[in-house]
Short mmCIF file of the N, C-alpha and C atoms (twelve columns), coordinates in Angstrom:
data_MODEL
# 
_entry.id   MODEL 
# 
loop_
_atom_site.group_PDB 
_atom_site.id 
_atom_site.type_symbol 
_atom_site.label_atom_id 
_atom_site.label_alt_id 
_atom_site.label_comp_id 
_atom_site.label_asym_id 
_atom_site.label_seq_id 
_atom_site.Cartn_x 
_atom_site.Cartn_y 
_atom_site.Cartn_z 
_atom_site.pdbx_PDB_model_num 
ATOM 1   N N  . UNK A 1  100.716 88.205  96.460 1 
ATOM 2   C CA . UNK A 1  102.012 88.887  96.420 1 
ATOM 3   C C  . UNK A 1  102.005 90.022  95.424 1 
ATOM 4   N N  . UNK A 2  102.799 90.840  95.932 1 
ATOM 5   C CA . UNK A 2  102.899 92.177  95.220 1 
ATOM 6   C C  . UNK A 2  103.439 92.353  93.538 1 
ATOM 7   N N  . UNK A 3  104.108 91.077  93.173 1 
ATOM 8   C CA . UNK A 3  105.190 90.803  92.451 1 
ATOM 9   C C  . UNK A 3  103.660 90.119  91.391 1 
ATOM 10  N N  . UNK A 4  102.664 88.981  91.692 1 
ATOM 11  C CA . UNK A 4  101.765 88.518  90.916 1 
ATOM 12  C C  . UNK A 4  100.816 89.186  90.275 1 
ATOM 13  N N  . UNK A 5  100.392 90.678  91.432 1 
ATOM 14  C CA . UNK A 5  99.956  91.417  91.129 1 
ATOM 15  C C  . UNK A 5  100.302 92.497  89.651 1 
ATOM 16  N N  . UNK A 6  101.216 92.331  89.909 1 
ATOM 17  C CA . UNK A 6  102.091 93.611  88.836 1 
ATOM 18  C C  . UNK A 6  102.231 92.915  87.719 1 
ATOM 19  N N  . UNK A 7  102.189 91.592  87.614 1 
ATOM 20  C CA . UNK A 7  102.461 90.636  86.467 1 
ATOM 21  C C  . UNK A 7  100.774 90.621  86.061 1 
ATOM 22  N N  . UNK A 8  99.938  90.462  86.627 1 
ATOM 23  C CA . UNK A 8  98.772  90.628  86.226 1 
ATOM 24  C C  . UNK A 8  98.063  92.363  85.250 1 
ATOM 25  N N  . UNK A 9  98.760  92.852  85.909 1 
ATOM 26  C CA . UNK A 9  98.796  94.449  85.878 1 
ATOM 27  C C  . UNK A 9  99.274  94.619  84.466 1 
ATOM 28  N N  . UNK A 10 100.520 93.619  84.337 1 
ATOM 29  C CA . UNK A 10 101.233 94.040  83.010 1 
ATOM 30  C C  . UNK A 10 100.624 93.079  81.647 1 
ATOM 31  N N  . UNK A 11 100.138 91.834  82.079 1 
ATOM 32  C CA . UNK A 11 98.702  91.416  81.021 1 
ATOM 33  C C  . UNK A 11 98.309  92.354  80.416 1 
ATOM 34  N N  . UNK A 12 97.356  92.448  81.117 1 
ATOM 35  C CA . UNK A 12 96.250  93.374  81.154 1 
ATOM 36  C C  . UNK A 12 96.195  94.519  80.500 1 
ATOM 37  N N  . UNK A 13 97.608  95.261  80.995 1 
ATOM 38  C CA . UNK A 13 97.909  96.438  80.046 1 
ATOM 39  C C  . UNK A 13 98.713  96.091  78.389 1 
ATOM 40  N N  . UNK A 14 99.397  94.869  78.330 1 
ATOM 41  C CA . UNK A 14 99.726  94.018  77.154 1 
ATOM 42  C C  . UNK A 14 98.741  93.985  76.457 1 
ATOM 43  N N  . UNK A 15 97.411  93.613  76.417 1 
ATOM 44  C CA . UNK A 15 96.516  93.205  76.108 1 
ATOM 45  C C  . UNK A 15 95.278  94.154  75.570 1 
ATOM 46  N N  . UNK A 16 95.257  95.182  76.629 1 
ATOM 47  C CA . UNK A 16 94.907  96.564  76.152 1 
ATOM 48  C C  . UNK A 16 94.740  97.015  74.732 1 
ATOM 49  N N  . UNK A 17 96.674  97.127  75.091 1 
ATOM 50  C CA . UNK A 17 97.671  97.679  74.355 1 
ATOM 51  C C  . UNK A 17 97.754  96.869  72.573 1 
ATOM 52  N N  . UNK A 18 97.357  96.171  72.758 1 
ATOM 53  C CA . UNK A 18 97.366  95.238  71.804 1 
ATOM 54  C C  . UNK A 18 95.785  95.270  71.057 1 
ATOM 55  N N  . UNK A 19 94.931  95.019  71.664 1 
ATOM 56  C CA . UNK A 19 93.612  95.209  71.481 1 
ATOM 57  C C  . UNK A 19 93.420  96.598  70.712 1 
ATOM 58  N N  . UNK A 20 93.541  97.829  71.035 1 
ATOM 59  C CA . UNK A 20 93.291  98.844  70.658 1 
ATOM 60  C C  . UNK A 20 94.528  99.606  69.839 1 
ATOM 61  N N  . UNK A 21 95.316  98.950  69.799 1 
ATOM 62  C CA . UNK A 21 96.392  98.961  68.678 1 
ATOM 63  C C  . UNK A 21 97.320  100.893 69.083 1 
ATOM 64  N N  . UNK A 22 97.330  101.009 70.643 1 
ATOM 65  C CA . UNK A 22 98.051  102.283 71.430 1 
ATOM 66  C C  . UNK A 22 98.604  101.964 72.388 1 
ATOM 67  N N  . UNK A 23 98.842  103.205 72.756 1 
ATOM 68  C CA . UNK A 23 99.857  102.698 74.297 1 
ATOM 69  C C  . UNK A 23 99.268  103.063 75.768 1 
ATOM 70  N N  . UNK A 24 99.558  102.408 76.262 1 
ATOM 71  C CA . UNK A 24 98.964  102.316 77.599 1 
ATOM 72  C C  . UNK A 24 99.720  102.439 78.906 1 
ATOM 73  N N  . UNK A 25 99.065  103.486 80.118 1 
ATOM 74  C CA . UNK A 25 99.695  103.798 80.197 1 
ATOM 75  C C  . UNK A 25 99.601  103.185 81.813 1 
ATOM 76  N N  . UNK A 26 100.330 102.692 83.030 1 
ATOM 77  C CA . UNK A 26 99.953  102.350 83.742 1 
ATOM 78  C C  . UNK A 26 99.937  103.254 85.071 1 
ATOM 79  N N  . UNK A 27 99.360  103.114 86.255 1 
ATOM 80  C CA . UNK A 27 99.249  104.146 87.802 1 
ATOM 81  C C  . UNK A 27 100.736 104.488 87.827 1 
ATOM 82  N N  . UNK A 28 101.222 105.142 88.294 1 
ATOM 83  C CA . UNK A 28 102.331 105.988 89.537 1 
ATOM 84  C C  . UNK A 28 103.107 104.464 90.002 1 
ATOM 85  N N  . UNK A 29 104.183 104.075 89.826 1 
ATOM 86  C CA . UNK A 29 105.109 103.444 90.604 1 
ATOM 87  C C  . UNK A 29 106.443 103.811 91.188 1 
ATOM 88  N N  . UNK A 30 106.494 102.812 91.897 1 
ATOM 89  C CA . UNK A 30 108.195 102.817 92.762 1 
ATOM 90  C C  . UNK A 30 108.318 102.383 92.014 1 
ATOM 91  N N  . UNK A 31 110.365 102.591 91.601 1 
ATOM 92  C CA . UNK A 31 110.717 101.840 90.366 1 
ATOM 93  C C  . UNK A 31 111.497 100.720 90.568 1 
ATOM 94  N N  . UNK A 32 111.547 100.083 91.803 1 
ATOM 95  C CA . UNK A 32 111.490 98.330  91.704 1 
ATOM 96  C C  . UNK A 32 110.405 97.893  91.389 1 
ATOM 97  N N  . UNK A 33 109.165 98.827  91.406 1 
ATOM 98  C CA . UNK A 33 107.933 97.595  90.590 1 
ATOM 99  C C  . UNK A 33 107.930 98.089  88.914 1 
ATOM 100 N N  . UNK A 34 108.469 99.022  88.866 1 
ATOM 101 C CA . UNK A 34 108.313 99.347  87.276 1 
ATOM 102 C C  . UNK A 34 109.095 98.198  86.724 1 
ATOM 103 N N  . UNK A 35 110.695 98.220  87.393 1 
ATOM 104 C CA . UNK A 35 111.563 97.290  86.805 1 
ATOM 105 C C  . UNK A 35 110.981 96.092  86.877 1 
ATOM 106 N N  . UNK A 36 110.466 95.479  87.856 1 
ATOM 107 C CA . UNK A 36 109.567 94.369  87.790 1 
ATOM 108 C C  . UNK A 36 108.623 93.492  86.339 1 
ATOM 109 N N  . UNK A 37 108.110 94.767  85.869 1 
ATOM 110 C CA . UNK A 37 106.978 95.091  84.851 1 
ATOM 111 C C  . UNK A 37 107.449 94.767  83.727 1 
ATOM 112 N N  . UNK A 38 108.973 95.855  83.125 1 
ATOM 113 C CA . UNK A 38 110.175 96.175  82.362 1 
ATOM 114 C C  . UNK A 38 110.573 94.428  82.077 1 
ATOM 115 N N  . UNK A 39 110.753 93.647  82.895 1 
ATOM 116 C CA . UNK A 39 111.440 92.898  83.103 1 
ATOM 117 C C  . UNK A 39 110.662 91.478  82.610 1 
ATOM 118 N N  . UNK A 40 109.301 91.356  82.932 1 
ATOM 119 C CA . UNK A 40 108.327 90.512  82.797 1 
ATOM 120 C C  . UNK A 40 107.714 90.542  81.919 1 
ATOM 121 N N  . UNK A 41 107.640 92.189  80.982 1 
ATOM 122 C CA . UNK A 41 107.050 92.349  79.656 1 
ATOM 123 C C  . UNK A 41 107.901 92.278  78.565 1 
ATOM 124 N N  . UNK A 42 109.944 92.079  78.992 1 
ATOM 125 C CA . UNK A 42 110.651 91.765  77.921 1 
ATOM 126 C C  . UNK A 42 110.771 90.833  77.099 1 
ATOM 127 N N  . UNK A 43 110.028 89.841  78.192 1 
ATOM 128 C CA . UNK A 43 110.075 88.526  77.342 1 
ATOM 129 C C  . UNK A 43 108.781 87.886  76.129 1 
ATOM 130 N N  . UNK A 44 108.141 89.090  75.961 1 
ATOM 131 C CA . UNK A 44 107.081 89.421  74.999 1 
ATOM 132 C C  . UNK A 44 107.635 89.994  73.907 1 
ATOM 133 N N  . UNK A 45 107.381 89.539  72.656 1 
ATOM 134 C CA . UNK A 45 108.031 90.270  71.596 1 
ATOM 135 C C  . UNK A 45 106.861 91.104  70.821 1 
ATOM 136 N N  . UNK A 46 105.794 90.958  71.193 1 
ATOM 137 C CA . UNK A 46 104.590 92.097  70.731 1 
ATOM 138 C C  . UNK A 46 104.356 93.109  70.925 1 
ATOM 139 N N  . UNK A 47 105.187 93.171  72.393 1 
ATOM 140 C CA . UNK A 47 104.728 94.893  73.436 1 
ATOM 141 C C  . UNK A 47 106.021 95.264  73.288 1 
ATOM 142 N N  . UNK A 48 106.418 96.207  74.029 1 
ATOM 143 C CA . UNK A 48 107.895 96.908  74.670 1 
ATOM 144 C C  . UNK A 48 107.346 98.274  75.257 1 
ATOM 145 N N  . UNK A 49 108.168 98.657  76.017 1 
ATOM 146 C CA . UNK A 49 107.750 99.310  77.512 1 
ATOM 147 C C  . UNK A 49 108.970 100.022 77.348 1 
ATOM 148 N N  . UNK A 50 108.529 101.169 78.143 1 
ATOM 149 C CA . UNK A 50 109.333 102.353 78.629 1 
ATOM 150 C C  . UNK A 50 108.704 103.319 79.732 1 
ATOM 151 N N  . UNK A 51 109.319 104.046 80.095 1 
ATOM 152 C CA . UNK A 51 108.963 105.239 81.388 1 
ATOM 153 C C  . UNK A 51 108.907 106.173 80.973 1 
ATOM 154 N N  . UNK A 52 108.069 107.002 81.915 1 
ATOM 155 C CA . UNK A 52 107.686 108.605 81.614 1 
ATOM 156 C C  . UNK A 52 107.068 109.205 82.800 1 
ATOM 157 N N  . UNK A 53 107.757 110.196 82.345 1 
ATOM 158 C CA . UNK A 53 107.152 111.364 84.177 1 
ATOM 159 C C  . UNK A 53 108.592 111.282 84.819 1 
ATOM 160 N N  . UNK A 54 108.154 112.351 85.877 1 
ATOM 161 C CA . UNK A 54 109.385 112.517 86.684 1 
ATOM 162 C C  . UNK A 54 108.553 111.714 88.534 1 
ATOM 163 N N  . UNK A 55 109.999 111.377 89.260 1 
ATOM 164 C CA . UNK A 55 109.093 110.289 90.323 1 
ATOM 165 C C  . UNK A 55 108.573 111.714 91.342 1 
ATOM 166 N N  . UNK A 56 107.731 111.811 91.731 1 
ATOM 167 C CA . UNK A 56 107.078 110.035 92.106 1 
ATOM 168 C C  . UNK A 56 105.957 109.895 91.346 1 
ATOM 169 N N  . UNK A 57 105.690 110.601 90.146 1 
ATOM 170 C CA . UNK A 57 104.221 110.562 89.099 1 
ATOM 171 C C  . UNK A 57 104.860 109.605 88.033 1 
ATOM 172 N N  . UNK A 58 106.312 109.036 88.033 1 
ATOM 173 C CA . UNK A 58 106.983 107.947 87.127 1 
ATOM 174 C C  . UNK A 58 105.603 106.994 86.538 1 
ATOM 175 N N  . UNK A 59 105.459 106.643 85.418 1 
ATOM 176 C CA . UNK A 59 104.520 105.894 84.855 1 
ATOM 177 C C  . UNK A 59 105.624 105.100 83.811 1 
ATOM 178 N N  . UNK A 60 104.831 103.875 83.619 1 
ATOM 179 C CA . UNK A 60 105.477 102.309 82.799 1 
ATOM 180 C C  . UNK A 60 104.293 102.625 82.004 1 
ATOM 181 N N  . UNK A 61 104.827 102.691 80.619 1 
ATOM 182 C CA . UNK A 61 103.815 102.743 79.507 1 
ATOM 183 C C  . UNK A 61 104.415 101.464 78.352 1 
ATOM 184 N N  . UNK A 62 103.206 100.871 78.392 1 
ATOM 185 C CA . UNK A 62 103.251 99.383  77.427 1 
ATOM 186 C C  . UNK A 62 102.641 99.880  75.724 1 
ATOM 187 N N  . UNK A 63 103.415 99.593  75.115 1 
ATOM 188 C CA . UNK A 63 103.110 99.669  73.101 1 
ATOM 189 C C  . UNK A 63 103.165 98.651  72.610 1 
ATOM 190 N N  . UNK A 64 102.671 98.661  71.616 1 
ATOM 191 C CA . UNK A 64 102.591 97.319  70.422 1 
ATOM 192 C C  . UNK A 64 103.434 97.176  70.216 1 
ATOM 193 N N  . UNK A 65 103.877 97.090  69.526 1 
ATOM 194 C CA . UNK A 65 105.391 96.400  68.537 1 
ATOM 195 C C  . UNK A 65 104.840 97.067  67.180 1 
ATOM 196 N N  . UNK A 66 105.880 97.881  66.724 1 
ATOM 197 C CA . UNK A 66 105.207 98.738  65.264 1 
ATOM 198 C C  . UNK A 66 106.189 97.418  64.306 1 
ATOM 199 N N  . UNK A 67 105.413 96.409  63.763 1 
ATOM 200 C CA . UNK A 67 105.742 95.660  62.763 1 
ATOM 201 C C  . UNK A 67 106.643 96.257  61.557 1 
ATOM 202 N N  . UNK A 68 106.020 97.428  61.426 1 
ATOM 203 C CA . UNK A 68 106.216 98.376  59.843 1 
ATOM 204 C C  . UNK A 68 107.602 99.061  59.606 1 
ATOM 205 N N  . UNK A 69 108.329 98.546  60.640 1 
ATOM 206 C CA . UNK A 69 110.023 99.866  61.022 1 
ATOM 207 C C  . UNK A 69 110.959 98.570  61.455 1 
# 
């Protein structure tokens, strides 16, 4: 399913993102799968997510959590 996929997608880029201590940035989405992403990575308190680009080049970009602010 399209929905497991994107949850895998958003690991991955969590994890990245975390690993290399930047932000990451993910492919081109429709934005029921961004919200999808948005939605599945809120319940993480390490990352936080936002959008960028105009559609249809819209990108979900995942960050650390800046501890320091």
């Amino acid at each position: 399913r399209r929905e497991a996929a994107l949850h895998r997608m958003a690991d991955r880029a969590a994890a990245e993102a975390l690993r290399y201590d930047r932000e990451v940035e993910l492919e081109p989405m429709r934005a029921t799968e961004r919200k999808v992403v948005h939605l599945y990575l809120r319940e993480r308190s390490d990352v936080e997510t936002h959008s960028e680009g105009d559609e249809p080049e819209r990108r979900l970009v995942v960050s650390p959590v800046r501890l320091d602010h």
